[in-house]
GROMACS .gro file of C-alpha atoms in nm:
model
  193
    1UNK     CA    1  -0.230  -3.487  -5.344
    2UNK     CA    2  -0.359  -3.428  -4.992
    3UNK     CA    3  -0.660  -3.604  -4.842
    4UNK     CA    4  -0.960  -3.372  -4.828
    5UNK     CA    5  -1.294  -3.425  -4.654
    6UNK     CA    6  -1.591  -3.197  -4.712
    7UNK     CA    7  -1.884  -3.183  -4.470
    8UNK     CA    8  -2.128  -2.995  -4.698
    9UNK     CA    9  -2.170  -3.054  -5.074
   10UNK     CA   10  -2.184  -2.679  -5.148
   11UNK     CA   11  -1.806  -2.657  -5.082
   12UNK     CA   12  -1.699  -2.934  -5.320
   13UNK     CA   13  -1.650  -2.701  -5.618
   14UNK     CA   14  -1.457  -2.450  -5.407
   15UNK     CA   15  -1.202  -2.716  -5.314
   16UNK     CA   16  -1.064  -2.738  -5.666
   17UNK     CA   17  -0.947  -3.095  -5.615
   18UNK     CA   18  -1.101  -3.437  -5.547
   19UNK     CA   19  -1.262  -3.457  -5.206
   20UNK     CA   20  -1.456  -3.706  -4.999
   21UNK     CA   21  -1.808  -3.589  -4.909
   22UNK     CA   22  -1.877  -3.698  -4.551
   23UNK     CA   23  -2.235  -3.671  -4.425
   24UNK     CA   24  -2.432  -3.808  -4.132
   25UNK     CA   25  -2.560  -4.158  -4.203
   26UNK     CA   26  -2.918  -4.036  -4.208
   27UNK     CA   27  -2.841  -3.779  -4.480
   28UNK     CA   28  -2.688  -4.012  -4.740
   29UNK     CA   29  -3.001  -4.039  -4.957
   30UNK     CA   30  -3.006  -3.663  -5.021
   31UNK     CA   31  -2.650  -3.670  -5.163
   32UNK     CA   32  -2.660  -3.960  -5.409
   33UNK     CA   33  -2.518  -3.748  -5.692
   34UNK     CA   34  -2.180  -3.758  -5.510
   35UNK     CA   35  -1.954  -4.031  -5.381
   36UNK     CA   36  -2.060  -4.025  -5.018
   37UNK     CA   37  -1.910  -4.147  -4.694
   38UNK     CA   38  -2.167  -4.205  -4.421
   39UNK     CA   39  -2.048  -4.086  -4.082
   40UNK     CA   40  -2.185  -4.270  -3.779
   41UNK     CA   41  -2.119  -4.131  -3.434
   42UNK     CA   42  -2.058  -4.429  -3.209
   43UNK     CA   43  -2.213  -4.366  -2.870
   44UNK     CA   44  -2.313  -4.603  -2.593
   45UNK     CA   45  -2.558  -4.865  -2.723
   46UNK     CA   46  -2.545  -4.726  -3.078
   47UNK     CA   47  -2.726  -4.957  -3.326
   48UNK     CA   48  -2.415  -4.963  -3.544
   49UNK     CA   49  -2.512  -5.244  -3.782
   50UNK     CA   50  -2.860  -5.101  -3.841
   51UNK     CA   51  -2.727  -4.751  -3.914
   52UNK     CA   52  -2.454  -4.884  -4.143
   53UNK     CA   53  -2.696  -5.107  -4.335
   54UNK     CA   54  -2.937  -4.817  -4.388
   55UNK     CA   55  -2.658  -4.585  -4.506
   56UNK     CA   56  -2.530  -4.843  -4.756
   57UNK     CA   57  -2.885  -4.906  -4.880
   58UNK     CA   58  -2.918  -4.527  -4.931
   59UNK     CA   59  -2.603  -4.521  -5.145
   60UNK     CA   60  -2.304  -4.473  -4.914
   61UNK     CA   61  -1.985  -4.609  -5.069
   62UNK     CA   62  -1.794  -4.591  -4.742
   63UNK     CA   63  -1.893  -4.598  -4.375
   64UNK     CA   64  -1.696  -4.406  -4.117
   65UNK     CA   65  -1.747  -4.489  -3.751
   66UNK     CA   66  -1.651  -4.207  -3.515
   67UNK     CA   67  -1.644  -4.299  -3.145
   68UNK     CA   68  -1.748  -4.019  -2.912
   69UNK     CA   69  -1.718  -4.055  -2.537
   70UNK     CA   70  -1.745  -4.434  -2.531
   71UNK     CA   71  -1.560  -4.665  -2.296
   72UNK     CA   72  -1.318  -4.945  -2.377
   73UNK     CA   73  -1.592  -5.210  -2.378
   74UNK     CA   74  -1.791  -5.018  -2.644
   75UNK     CA   75  -1.476  -4.973  -2.856
   76UNK     CA   76  -1.402  -5.346  -2.849
   77UNK     CA   77  -1.767  -5.433  -2.928
   78UNK     CA   78  -1.763  -5.190  -3.220
   79UNK     CA   79  -1.431  -5.327  -3.348
   80UNK     CA   80  -1.593  -5.670  -3.379
   81UNK     CA   81  -1.898  -5.523  -3.556
   82UNK     CA   82  -1.679  -5.327  -3.801
   83UNK     CA   83  -1.552  -5.650  -3.954
   84UNK     CA   84  -1.904  -5.782  -3.996
   85UNK     CA   85  -2.030  -5.459  -4.153
   86UNK     CA   86  -1.748  -5.454  -4.408
   87UNK     CA   87  -1.802  -5.815  -4.516
   88UNK     CA   88  -2.184  -5.818  -4.505
   89UNK     CA   89  -2.220  -5.503  -4.713
   90UNK     CA   90  -1.903  -5.518  -4.926
   91UNK     CA   91  -1.826  -5.162  -4.822
   92UNK     CA   92  -1.514  -4.987  -4.701
   93UNK     CA   93  -1.535  -4.912  -4.330
   94UNK     CA   94  -1.315  -4.661  -4.153
   95UNK     CA   95  -1.308  -4.703  -3.776
   96UNK     CA   96  -1.154  -4.396  -3.614
   97UNK     CA   97  -0.969  -4.596  -3.353
   98UNK     CA   98  -0.599  -4.660  -3.307
   99UNK     CA   99  -0.454  -4.965  -3.140
  100UNK     CA  100  -0.203  -4.920  -2.863
  101UNK     CA  101   0.038  -5.133  -3.068
  102UNK     CA  102   0.013  -4.893  -3.366
  103UNK     CA  103   0.061  -4.592  -3.139
  104UNK     CA  104   0.377  -4.743  -2.994
  105UNK     CA  105   0.529  -4.896  -3.309
  106UNK     CA  106   0.431  -4.634  -3.570
  107UNK     CA  107   0.424  -4.297  -3.390
  108UNK     CA  108   0.490  -4.105  -3.714
  109UNK     CA  109   0.150  -4.220  -3.844
  110UNK     CA  110  -0.007  -4.000  -3.575
  111UNK     CA  111   0.214  -3.694  -3.630
  112UNK     CA  112   0.053  -3.572  -3.950
  113UNK     CA  113  -0.126  -3.279  -4.107
  114UNK     CA  114  -0.397  -3.448  -4.310
  115UNK     CA  115  -0.667  -3.490  -4.394
  116UNK     CA  116  -0.788  -3.135  -4.430
  117UNK     CA  117  -1.156  -3.105  -4.343
  118UNK     CA  118  -1.396  -2.843  -4.478
  119UNK     CA  119  -1.658  -2.793  -4.209
  120UNK     CA  120  -2.021  -2.717  -4.298
  121UNK     CA  121  -1.961  -2.341  -4.269
  122UNK     CA  122  -1.656  -2.354  -4.501
  123UNK     CA  123  -1.390  -2.340  -4.230
  124UNK     CA  124  -1.092  -2.558  -4.317
  125UNK     CA  125  -0.939  -2.747  -4.026
  126UNK     CA  126  -0.669  -3.012  -4.012
  127UNK     CA  127  -0.718  -3.376  -3.916
  128UNK     CA  128  -1.082  -3.403  -3.813
  129UNK     CA  129  -1.413  -3.230  -3.784
  130UNK     CA  130  -1.467  -3.067  -3.446
  131UNK     CA  131  -1.104  -2.978  -3.380
  132UNK     CA  132  -1.061  -2.648  -3.195
  133UNK     CA  133  -1.088  -2.357  -3.439
  134UNK     CA  134  -0.753  -2.218  -3.322
  135UNK     CA  135  -0.600  -2.474  -3.560
  136UNK     CA  136  -0.809  -2.369  -3.860
  137UNK     CA  137  -0.649  -2.263  -4.186
  138UNK     CA  138  -0.931  -2.015  -4.255
  139UNK     CA  139  -1.254  -2.022  -4.453
  140UNK     CA  140  -1.331  -2.108  -4.813
  141UNK     CA  141  -1.587  -1.826  -4.797
  142UNK     CA  142  -1.294  -1.582  -4.779
  143UNK     CA  143  -1.010  -1.746  -4.970
  144UNK     CA  144  -0.920  -2.037  -5.197
  145UNK     CA  145  -0.800  -2.365  -5.052
  146UNK     CA  146  -0.459  -2.318  -5.214
  147UNK     CA  147  -0.423  -1.973  -5.054
  148UNK     CA  148  -0.524  -2.106  -4.714
  149UNK     CA  149  -0.272  -2.390  -4.737
  150UNK     CA  150   0.005  -2.157  -4.859
  151UNK     CA  151  -0.038  -1.920  -4.561
  152UNK     CA  152  -0.087  -2.189  -4.298
  153UNK     CA  153   0.165  -2.244  -4.019
  154UNK     CA  154   0.124  -2.611  -3.932
  155UNK     CA  155   0.359  -2.601  -3.631
  156UNK     CA  156   0.077  -2.579  -3.371
  157UNK     CA  157  -0.098  -2.881  -3.527
  158UNK     CA  158   0.218  -3.089  -3.503
  159UNK     CA  159   0.248  -2.985  -3.135
  160UNK     CA  160  -0.113  -3.090  -3.083
  161UNK     CA  161  -0.048  -3.430  -3.244
  162UNK     CA  162   0.261  -3.487  -3.029
  163UNK     CA  163   0.072  -3.395  -2.710
  164UNK     CA  164  -0.223  -3.617  -2.805
  165UNK     CA  165   0.008  -3.906  -2.891
  166UNK     CA  166   0.199  -3.875  -2.560
  167UNK     CA  167  -0.126  -3.868  -2.364
  168UNK     CA  168  -0.272  -4.162  -2.562
  169UNK     CA  169   0.022  -4.394  -2.496
  170UNK     CA  170  -0.013  -4.327  -2.123
  171UNK     CA  171  -0.372  -4.453  -2.122
  172UNK     CA  172  -0.452  -4.814  -2.032
  173UNK     CA  173  -0.629  -5.042  -2.274
  174UNK     CA  174  -0.567  -5.171  -2.625
  175UNK     CA  175  -0.768  -4.907  -2.819
  176UNK     CA  176  -0.786  -4.527  -2.840
  177UNK     CA  177  -1.062  -4.334  -3.018
  178UNK     CA  178  -0.795  -4.130  -3.197
  179UNK     CA  179  -0.992  -3.845  -3.357
  180UNK     CA  180  -1.215  -3.804  -3.050
  181UNK     CA  181  -0.894  -3.794  -2.847
  182UNK     CA  182  -0.750  -3.526  -3.080
  183UNK     CA  183  -1.064  -3.312  -3.049
  184UNK     CA  184  -1.058  -3.330  -2.669
  185UNK     CA  185  -0.683  -3.261  -2.658
  186UNK     CA  186  -0.722  -2.962  -2.892
  187UNK     CA  187  -0.980  -2.808  -2.659
  188UNK     CA  188  -0.754  -2.861  -2.359
  189UNK     CA  189  -0.431  -2.722  -2.511
  190UNK     CA  190  -0.316  -2.383  -2.382
  191UNK     CA  191  -0.419  -2.083  -2.593
  192UNK     CA  192  -0.058  -2.004  -2.683
  193UNK     CA  193  -0.016  -2.329  -2.875
   0.00000   0.00000   0.00000
């Protein structure tokens, strides 16, 4: 079974298989009838603990921290806070960061095709929300998930992952905001990818 993230509850039934509903941390309370993951965009000076505590109080069963345009110092600060959030709130925390050690010792972990993400408009993309739409499988508004997967040529996504991985290992520092890095790399890849 593949990992599947859905960004709007209206698409859950169309998926036809178990999926993780991922919503902004401030929207958790309006989705309590589902198992919800609260997504927190980590930006400079983000009140991470406050946002996570509020999302858990509203019913989030998982907290996902997504760095966006932050520097190495912010990533390290957040990495320390992630441990505290998980233990203080007894909640699973996903921090969308890869260590340089993991990139170098387990490169196959970064050359993958999942999760599949159903964006708010029903577009199905690989790996993460915000990835360039050239990599999309199509839309649930037009076809079933199984049909989209059956027709999909994943070769360009694997090329994207390889390019992102190569670029990431060339960067200094111990941490890489992996999904943010994938999104930026996908936008920069040539159109003929």
